[in-house]
XYZ file of C-alpha atoms in Angstrom:
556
model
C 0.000 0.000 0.000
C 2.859 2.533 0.584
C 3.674 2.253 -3.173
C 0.291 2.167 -3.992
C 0.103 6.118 -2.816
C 3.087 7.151 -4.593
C 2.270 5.381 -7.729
C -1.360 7.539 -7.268
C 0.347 10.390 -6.157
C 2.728 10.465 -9.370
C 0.930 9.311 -11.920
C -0.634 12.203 -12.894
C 3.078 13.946 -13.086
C 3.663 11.292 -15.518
C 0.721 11.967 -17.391
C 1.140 15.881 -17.794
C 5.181 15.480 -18.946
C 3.448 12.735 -21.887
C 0.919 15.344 -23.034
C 4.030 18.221 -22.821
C 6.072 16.383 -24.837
C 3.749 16.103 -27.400
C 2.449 20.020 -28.034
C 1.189 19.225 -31.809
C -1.333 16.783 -30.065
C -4.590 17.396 -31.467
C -7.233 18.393 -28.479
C -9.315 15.188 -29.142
C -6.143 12.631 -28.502
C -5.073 14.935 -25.371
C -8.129 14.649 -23.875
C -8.588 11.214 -23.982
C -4.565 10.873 -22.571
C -5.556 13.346 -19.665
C -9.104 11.768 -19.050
C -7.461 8.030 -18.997
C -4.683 9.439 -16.434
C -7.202 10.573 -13.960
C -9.334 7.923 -14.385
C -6.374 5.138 -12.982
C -5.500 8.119 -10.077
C -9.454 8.462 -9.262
C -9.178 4.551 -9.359
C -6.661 4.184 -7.041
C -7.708 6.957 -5.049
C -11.105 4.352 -3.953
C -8.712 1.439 -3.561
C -6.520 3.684 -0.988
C -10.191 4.980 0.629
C -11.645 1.531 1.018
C -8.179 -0.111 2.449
C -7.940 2.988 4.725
C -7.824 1.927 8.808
C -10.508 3.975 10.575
C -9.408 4.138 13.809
C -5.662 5.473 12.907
C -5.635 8.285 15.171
C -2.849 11.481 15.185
C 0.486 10.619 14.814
C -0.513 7.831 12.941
C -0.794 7.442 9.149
C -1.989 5.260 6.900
C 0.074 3.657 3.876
C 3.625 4.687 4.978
C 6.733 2.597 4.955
C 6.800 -0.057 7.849
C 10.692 0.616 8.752
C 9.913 2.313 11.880
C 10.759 6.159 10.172
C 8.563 8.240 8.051
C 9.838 7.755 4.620
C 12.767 7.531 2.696
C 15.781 9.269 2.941
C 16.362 12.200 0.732
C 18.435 15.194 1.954
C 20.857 13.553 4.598
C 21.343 16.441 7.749
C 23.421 16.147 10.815
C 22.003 15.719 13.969
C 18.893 14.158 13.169
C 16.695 11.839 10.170
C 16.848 14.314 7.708
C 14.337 15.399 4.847
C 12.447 12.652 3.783
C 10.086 11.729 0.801
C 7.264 10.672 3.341
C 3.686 9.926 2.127
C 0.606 9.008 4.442
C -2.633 9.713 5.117
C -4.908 10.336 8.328
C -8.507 11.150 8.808
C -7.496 15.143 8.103
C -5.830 14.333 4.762
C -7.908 11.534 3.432
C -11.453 13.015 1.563
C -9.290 15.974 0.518
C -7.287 13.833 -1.084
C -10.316 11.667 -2.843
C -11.627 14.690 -3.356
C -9.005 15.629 -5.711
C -8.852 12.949 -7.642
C -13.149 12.935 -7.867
C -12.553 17.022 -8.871
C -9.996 16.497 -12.021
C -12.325 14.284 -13.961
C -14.930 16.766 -13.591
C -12.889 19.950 -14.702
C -11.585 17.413 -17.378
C -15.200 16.649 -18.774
C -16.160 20.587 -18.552
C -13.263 21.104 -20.784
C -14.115 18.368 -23.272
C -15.068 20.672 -26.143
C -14.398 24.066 -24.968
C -10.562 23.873 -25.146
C -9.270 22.903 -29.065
C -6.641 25.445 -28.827
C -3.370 24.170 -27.335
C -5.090 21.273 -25.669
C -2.199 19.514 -25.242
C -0.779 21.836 -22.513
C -4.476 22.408 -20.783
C -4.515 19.386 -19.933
C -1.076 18.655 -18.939
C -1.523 21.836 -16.555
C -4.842 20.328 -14.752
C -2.869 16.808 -14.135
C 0.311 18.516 -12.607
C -1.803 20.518 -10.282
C -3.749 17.494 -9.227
C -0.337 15.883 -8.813
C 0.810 18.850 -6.920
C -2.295 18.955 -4.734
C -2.064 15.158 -4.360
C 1.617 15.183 -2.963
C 0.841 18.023 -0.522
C -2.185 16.228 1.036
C -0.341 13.118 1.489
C 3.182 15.056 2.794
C 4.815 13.849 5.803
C 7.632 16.212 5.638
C 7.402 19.844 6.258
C 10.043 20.560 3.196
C 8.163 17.968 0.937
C 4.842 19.991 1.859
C 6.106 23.262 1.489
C 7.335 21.886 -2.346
C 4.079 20.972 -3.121
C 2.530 24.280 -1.786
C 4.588 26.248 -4.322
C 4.586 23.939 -6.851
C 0.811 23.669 -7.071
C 0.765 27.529 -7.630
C 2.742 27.283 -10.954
C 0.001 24.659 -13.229
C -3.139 26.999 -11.943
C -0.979 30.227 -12.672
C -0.433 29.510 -16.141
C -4.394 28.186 -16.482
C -5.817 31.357 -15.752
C -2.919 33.184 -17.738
C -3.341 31.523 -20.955
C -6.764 30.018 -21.396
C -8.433 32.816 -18.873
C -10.739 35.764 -20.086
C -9.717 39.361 -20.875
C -7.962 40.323 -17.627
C -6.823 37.069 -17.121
C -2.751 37.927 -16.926
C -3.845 40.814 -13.956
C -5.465 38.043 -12.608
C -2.606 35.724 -12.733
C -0.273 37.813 -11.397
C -2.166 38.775 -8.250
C -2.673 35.465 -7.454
C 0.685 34.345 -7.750
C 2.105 37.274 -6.099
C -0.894 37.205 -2.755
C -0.369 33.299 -2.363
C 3.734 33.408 -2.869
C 4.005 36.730 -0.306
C 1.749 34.612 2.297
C 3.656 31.225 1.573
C 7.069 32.765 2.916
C 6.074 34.076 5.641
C 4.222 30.635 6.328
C 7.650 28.855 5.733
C 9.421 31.389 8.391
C 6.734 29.710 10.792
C 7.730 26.193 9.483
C 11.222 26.818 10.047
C 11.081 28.043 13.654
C 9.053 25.404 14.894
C 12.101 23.304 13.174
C 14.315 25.301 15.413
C 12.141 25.325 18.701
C 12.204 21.528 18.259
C 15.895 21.077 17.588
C 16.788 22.819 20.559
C 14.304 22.307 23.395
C 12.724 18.632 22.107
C 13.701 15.494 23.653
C 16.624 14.451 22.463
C 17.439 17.541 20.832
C 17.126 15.752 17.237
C 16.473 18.146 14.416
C 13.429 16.383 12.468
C 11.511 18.352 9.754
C 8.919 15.291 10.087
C 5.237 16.178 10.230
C 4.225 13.682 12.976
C 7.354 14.178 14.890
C 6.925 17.694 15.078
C 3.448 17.503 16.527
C 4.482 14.803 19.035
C 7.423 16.946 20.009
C 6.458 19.701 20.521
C 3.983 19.116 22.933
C 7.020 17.911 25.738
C 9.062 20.521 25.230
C 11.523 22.014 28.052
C 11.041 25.449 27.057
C 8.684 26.441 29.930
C 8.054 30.074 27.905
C 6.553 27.686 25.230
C 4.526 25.376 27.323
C 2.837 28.427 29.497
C -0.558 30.165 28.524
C 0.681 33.462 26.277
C 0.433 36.752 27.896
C 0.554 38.641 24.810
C 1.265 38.672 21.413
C 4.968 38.023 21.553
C 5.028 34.726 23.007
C 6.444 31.962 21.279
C 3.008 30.103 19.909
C 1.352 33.301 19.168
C 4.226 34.393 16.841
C 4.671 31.033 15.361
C 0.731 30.926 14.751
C 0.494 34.288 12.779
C 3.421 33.346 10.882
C 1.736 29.945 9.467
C -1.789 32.155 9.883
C -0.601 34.471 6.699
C -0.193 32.076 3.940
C -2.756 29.752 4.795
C -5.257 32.864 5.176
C -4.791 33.700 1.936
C -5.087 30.513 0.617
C -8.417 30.156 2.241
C -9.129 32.811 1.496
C -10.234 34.898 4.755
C -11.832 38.487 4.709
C -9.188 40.774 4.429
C -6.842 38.336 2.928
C -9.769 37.514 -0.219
C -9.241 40.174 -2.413
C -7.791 38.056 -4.958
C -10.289 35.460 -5.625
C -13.310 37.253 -7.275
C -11.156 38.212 -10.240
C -9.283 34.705 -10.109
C -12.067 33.041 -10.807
C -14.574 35.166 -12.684
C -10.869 35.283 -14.916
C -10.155 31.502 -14.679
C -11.620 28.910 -17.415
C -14.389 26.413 -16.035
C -11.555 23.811 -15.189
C -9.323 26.592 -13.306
C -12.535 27.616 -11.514
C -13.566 23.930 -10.204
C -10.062 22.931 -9.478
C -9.242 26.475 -7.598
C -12.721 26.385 -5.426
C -12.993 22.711 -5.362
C -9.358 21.855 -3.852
C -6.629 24.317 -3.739
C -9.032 26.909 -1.501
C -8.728 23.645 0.897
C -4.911 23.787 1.409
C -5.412 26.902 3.441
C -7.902 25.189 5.955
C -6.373 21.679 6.071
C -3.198 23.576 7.020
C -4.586 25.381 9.940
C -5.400 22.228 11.038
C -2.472 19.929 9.957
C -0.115 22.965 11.542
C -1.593 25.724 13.540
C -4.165 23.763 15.488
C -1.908 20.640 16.010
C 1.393 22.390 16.368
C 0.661 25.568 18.396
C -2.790 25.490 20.139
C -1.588 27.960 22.554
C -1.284 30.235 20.365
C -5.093 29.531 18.838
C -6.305 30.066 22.303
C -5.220 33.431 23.096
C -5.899 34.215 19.860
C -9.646 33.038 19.643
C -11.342 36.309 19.584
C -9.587 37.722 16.752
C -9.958 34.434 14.600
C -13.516 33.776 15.119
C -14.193 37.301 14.509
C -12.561 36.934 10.846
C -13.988 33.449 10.579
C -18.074 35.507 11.374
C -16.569 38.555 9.132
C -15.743 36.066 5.769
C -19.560 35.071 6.641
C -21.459 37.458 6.616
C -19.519 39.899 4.299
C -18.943 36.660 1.887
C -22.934 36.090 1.511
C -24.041 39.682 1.771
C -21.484 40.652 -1.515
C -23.036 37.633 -3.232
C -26.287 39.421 -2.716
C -24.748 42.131 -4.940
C -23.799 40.143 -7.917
C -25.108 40.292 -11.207
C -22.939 37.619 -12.589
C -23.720 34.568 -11.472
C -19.559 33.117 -11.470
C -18.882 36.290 -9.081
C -21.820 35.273 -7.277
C -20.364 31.492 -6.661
C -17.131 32.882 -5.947
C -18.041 35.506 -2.887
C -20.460 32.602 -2.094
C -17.395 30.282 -1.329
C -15.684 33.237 1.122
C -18.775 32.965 3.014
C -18.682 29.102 3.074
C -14.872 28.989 3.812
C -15.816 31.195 6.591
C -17.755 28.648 7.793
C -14.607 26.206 7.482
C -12.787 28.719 9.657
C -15.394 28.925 12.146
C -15.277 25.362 13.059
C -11.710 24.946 12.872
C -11.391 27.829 15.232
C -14.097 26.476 17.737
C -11.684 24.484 18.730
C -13.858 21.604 19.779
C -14.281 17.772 18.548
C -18.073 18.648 17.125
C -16.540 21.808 15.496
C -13.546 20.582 13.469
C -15.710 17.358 12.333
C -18.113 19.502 10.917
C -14.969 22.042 9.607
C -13.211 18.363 7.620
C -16.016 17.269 6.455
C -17.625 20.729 5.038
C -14.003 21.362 3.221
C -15.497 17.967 1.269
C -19.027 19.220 0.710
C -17.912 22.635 -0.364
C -15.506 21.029 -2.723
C -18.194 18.939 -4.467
C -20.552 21.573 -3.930
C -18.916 24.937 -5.501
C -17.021 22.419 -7.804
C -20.471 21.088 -9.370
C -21.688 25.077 -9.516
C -18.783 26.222 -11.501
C -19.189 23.561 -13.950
C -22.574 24.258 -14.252
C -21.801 27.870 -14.982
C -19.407 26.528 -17.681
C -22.281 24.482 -19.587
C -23.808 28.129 -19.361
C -21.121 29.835 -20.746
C -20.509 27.889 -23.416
C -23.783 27.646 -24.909
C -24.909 31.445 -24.383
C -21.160 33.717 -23.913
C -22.839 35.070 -20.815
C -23.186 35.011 -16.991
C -25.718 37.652 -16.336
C -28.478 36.860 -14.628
C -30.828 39.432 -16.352
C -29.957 38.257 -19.632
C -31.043 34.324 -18.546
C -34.021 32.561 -17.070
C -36.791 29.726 -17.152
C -33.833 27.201 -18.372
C -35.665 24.940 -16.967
C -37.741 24.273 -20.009
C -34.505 24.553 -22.280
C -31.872 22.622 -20.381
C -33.702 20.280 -18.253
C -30.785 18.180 -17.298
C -28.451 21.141 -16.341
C -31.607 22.674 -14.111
C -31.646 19.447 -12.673
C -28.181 19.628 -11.537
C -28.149 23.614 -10.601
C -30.998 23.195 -8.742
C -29.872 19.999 -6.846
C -26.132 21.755 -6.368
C -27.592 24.930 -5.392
C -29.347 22.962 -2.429
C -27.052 21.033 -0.986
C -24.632 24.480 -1.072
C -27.692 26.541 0.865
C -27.535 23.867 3.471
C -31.130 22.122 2.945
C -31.498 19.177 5.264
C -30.824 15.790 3.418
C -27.864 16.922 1.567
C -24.811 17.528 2.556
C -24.121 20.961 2.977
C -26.619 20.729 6.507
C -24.226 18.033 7.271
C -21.263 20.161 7.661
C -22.736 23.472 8.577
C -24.743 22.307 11.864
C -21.840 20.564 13.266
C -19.889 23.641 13.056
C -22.645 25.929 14.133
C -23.190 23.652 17.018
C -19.290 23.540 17.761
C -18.887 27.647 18.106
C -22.215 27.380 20.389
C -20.820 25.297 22.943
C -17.709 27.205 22.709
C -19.347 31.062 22.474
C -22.531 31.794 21.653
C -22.110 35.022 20.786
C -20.066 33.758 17.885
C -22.325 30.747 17.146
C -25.589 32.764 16.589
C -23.864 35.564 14.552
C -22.177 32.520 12.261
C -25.889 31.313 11.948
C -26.777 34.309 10.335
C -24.824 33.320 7.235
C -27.054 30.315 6.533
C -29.757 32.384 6.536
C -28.242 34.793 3.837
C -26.913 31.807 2.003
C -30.371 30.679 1.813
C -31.510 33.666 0.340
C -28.635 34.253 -2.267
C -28.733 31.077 -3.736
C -32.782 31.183 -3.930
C -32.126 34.385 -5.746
C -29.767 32.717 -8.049
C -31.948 29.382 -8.519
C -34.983 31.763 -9.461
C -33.132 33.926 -11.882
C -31.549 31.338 -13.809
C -33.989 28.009 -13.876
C -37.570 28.934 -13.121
C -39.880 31.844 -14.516
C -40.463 32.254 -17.916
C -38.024 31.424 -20.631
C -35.964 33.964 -21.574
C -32.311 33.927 -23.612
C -30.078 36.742 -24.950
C -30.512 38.378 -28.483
C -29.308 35.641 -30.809
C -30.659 32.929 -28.943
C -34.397 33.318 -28.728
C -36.613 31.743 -30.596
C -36.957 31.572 -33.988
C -33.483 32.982 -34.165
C -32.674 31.235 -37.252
C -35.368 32.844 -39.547
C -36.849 29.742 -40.651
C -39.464 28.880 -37.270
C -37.026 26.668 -36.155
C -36.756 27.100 -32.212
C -32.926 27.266 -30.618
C -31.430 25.515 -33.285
C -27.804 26.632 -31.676
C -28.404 25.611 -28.303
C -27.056 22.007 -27.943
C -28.719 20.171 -25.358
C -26.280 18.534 -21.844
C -23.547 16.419 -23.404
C -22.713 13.239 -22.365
C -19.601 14.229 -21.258
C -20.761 16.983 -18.888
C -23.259 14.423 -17.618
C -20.653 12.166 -16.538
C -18.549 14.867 -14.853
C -21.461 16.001 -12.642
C -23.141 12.830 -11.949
C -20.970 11.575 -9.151
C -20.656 14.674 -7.320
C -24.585 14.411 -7.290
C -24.903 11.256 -5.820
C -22.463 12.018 -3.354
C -24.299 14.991 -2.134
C -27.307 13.275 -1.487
C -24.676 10.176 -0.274
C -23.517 12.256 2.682
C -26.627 14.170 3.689
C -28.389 11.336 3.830
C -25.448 8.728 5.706
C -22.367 10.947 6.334
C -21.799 7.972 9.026
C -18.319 6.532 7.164
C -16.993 9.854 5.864
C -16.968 10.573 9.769
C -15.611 7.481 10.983
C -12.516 7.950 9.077
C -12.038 11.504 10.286
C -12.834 11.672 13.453
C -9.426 10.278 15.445
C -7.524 12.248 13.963
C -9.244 15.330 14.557
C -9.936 13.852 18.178
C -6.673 14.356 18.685
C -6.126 17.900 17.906
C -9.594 19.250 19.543
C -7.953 17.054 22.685
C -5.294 19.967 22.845
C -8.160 22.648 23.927
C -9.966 22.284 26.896
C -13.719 21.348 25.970
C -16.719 22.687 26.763
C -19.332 21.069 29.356
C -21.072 19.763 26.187
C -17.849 18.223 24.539
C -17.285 16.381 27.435
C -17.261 12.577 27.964
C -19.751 11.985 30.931
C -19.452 8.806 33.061
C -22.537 6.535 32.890
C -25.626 6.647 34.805
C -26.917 3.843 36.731
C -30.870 3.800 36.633
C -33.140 2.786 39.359
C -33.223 -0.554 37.951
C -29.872 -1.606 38.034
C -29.273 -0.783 34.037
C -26.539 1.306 32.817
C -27.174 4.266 30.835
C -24.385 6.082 28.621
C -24.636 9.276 27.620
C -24.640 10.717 24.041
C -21.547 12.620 25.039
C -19.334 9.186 26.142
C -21.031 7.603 23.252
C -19.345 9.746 21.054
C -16.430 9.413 22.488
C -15.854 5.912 21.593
């Protein structure tokens, strides 16, 4: 199994050099190359899923070398194991990871006749950013991560800069330059923690390990490091805004999300699924993988600030959507709102919050990716996002109204689907640890309810209605839409799974939480819980029978 996730891991590497090396490929052969790479890597991808041990819990991963280290050897350094090509996966890393592999065939299908033009390289881009976002989900090494968290920047860079709309080089840039700025001052925080390790660890062994790191750190000598902070210049807190800046532009969090409107409203469909779908992720799983697990002192003293930017990206996230005319900028400030919510239960710092946090970085990832492909089918078919210029497609494009409407649900958080399975969670996870901040993060489903209503109404119900060139009889001759193709087969198949898994995990979310929920066990176990988090000890009834309570039930 170990090889197994490096064979998955690289395959897709191998797959984008093939389709480099051959530039002159005509878009119908590169397609088929790209689409037949992703489906062995989504393939694989189950096989890992299925084999995966449920109750691994934190420092524990799954499918890594059985030699007693993390790894192989690859950059030899004194005084300790060195940098190591180490691959695993835990409960935090595993659906992210699946659900890059589920996301590429998707953005794959939703470029199947869009992109003729230098097809070769499109789709050589998409698989080297799902192998970069592949090797940094399964990184045991904080050097190997940090590779893969700069190297995933470079495929989606050159997406939006050559096959994005007309400000699609601004749009690049500011990405590139926002994510890079945050990245090194992320890698400052990587580095100390290195340091802090080295010198006050046990042992004194200089490990740039993942699991060491987290197990180190919390026996540390350094009584200035294991006290609560007293202000912003203690140890943790510094560390903790250090790794805070990339990730919270990655995220993105409000102030931090000024790049992503015009990154995606710039970005072709397969950019757009790829950049909401996954790579938004990377911010939140590291919070979790490094702030929360590394630092939690510093997350502590800290809490008011971050769930007041985590209620901020919200509100301000679903009231801008409000505003939109387009319906890609709407989807777009729609996903700061929903990342907020992310934040929100990563910050609660309790079991019931960061479940809910994992499992909604899934659901928005199928959700938001499923929107922006739908979007795309729009796009294609009428050169247009605006919502005044489209409605009642219903009754032209039953199959995509189908899937809008179905999408648009799950991503309002309607009970049954599986948006309401990661939002409540979190909501109920900020309750028990402030109210104050759990009613005001309520408030967002509310507007999310009402913006994506908005947007459902607009686009699929009312009376028909199509831009000038599209309406009926637009061909002179009394023959109705004859331009308008109806859903391919293609952009069936790209959308179908994510539907069933919506309804999958509203409706049973049961082993998508059985896999996560030792690991992040482990990490809410560095906070002290709420009364309501806590395991109570059983009650003995008046006829002799043992009751346990929901709270110890959980617990096991």
């Amino acid at each position: 199994m170990p090889t197994l996730l490096v064979i998955t891991v690289l395959l897709p590497l191998f797959g984008s050099a093939a389709l480099l090396l051959a530039p002159k490929l005509d878009h119908k052969s590169a397609r088929v190359i790209a689409l037949g790479t992703a489906l062995v890597t989504l393939a694989l991808t189950v096989l890992l899923v299925v084999n995966f041990d449920k109750t691994l819990t934190t420092p524990q991963f799954a499918f890594q070398p059985k030699n007693g280290l993390y790894g192989l050897s690859w950059v030899a350094v004194p005084g300790g194991s060195g940098i190591r090509f180490a691959f695993g996966l835990d409960g935090l890393s595993l659906w992210v990871f699946a659900l890059t592999a589920l996301l590429v065939i998707t953005a794959i299908f939703s470029s199947w006749e869009s992109i003729k033009e230098q097809a070769a390289a499109h789709y050589a881009l998409i698989l080297a950013l799902e192998a970069g976002l592949l090797g940094l989900f399964a990184s045991l090494d904080i050097i190997l991560f940090y590779i893969f968290f700069e190297f995933s920047l470079l495929p989606l860079f050159f997406l939006i800069g050559i096959y994005g709309g007309p400000e699609r080089r601004r749009a690049a840039i500011t990405f590139f330059l926002y994510t890079l700025v945050g990245s090194l001052l992320t890698l400052l925080g990587m580095i100390a923690l290195v340091v802090i390790h080295r010198q006050y660890g046990p042992g004194h062994v200089l490990t740039f390990s993942i699991p060491e790191l987290t197990e180190g750190l919390k026996s540390l000598t350094w009584d200035e490091w294991r006290a609560a902070p007293t202000s912003w210049t203690s140890p943790q807190v510094l560390i903790f805004l250090l790794l805070f800046a990339g990730f919270a532009v990655k995220v993105p969090l409000v102030p931090f999300h000024t790049w992503l409107p015009l990154a995606h409203v710039e970005a072709p469909t397969a950019g757009s699924i790829l950049l909401a779908g996954v790579l938004l992720k990377v911010g939140s799983y590291g919070f979790l993988r490094f702030n929360m697990s590394m630092v939690p002192q510093g997350a502590i003293y800290l809490f008011p600030l971050l769930a007041t930017i985590a209620v901020a990206g919200i509100i301000y996230g679903a009231l801008t959507a409000l505003a939109q005319t387009d319906v890609k900028k709407l989807v777009a400030y729609s996903s700061v709102s929903h990342l907020g919510f992310i934040a929100l239960g990563t910050f609660a710092m309790t079991g019931t919050g960061m479940d809910g946090a994992v499992i909604q970085m899934l659901n928005h990832g199928l959700n938001t990716g499923a929107l922006f492909a739908c979007v795309g089918i729009i796009y294609e078919r009428y050169h247009t996002r605006e919502m005044a210029e489209l409605s009642g497609l219903w009754k032209r494009l039953p199959i995509f109204a189908f899937f809008f409407i179905l999408t648009g649900l799950a991503s309002a958080g309607v009970p049954g689907l599986n948006g309401f399975t990661g939002e409540f969670p979190i909501l109920l996870g900020m309750f028990a640890r402030s109210r104050l901040f759990g009613v005001l993060g309520a408030t967002g489903m509310i507007f999310g309810a009402y913006y994506i209503f908005w947007m459902l109404q607009k686009f699929a119900f009312g009376p028909l209605h199509e831009p000038w060139g599209h309406s009926e009889h637009a061909d002179g001759h009394g023959n109705e839409h004859p331009q308008i193709r109806p859903v391919g087969w293609h952009e069936i198949a790209g959308l179908s799974p994510i539907m069933v898994l919506i309804v999958v995990i509203g409706v049973y979310p049961k082993p998508f939480f059985d896999r996560l929920r030792p690991t992040v066990a482990t990490i809410a176990a560095n906070y002290p819980q709420p009364e309501f988090e806590r395991p109570r000890p059983a009650v003995v009834s008046t006829d002799g029978t043992t009751r346990v309570s929901l709270a110890q039930d959980r617990a096991r």
